[in-house]
XYZ file of N, CA and C in Angstrom:
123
model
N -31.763 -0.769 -13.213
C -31.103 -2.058 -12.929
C -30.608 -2.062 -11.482
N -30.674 -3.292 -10.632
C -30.603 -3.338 -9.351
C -28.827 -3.529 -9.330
N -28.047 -3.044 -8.245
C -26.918 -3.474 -8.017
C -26.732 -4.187 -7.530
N -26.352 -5.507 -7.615
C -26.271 -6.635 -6.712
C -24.668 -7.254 -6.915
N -23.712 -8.114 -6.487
C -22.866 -8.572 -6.761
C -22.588 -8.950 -8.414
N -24.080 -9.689 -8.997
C -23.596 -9.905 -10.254
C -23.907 -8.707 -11.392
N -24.116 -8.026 -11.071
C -24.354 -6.772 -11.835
C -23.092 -6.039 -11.817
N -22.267 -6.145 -10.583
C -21.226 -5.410 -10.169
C -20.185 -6.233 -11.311
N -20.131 -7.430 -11.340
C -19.291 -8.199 -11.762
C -18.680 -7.856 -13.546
N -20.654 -7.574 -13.802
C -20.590 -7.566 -15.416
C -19.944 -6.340 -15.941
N -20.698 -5.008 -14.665
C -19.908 -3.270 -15.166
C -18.705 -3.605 -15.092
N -18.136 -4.563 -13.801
C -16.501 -4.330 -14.155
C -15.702 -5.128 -15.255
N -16.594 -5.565 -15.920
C -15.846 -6.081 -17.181
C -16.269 -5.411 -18.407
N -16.898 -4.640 -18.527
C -17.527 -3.718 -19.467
C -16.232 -2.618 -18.864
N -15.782 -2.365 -17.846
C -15.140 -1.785 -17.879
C -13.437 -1.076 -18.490
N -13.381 0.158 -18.868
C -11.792 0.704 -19.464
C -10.573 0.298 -18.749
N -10.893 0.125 -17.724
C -9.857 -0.341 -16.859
C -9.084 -1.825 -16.827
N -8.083 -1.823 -16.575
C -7.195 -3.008 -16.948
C -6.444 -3.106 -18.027
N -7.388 -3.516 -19.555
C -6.734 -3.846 -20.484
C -5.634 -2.182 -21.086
N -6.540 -0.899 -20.497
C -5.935 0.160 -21.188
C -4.783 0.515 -20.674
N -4.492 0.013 -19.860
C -3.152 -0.338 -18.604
C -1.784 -0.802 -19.879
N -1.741 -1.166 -21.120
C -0.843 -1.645 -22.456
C -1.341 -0.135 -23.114
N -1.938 0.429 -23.555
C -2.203 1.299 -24.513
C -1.224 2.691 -24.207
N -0.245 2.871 -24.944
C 0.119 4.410 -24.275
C 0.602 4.868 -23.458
N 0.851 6.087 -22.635
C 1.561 6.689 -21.623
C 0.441 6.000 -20.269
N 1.351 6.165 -19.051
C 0.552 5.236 -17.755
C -0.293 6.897 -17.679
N -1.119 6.709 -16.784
C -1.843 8.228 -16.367
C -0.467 8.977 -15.812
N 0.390 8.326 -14.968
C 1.208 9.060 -13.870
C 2.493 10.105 -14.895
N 2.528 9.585 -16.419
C 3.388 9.943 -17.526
C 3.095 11.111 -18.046
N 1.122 10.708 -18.534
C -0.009 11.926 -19.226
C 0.329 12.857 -17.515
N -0.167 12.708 -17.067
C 0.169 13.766 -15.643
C 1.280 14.679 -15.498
N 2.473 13.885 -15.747
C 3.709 14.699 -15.828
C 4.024 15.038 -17.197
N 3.279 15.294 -17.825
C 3.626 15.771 -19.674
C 2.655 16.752 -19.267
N 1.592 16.760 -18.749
C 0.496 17.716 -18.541
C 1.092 19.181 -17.786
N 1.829 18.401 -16.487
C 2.332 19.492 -15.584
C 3.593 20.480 -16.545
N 4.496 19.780 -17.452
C 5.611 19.915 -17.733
C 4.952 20.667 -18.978
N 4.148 20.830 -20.000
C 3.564 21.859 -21.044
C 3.049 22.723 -20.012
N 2.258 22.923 -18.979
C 1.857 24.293 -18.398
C 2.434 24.768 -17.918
N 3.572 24.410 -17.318
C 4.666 24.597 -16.052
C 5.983 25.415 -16.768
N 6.188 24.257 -18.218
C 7.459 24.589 -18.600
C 8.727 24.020 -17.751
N 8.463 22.948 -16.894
C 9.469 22.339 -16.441
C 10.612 21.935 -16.928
């Protein structure tokens, strides 16, 4: 499949991004829960 603007348009709505932005811890949360179990912070 060629990349062109409207191809670009459709992956980014097929895309995880945005709506998973409501679901759960932000990444920057999972990140610091991540550091804080290996670390023991």
């Amino acid at each position: 499949m060629s990349f062109n603007p409207n191809s670009a348009k459709k992956a980014g709505k097929k895309s995880k991004r945005g709506p998973a932005k409501k679901e759960g811890p932000s990444i920057k949360e999972k990140m610091e829960m991540l550091y804080e179990k290996d670390y023991g912070l």
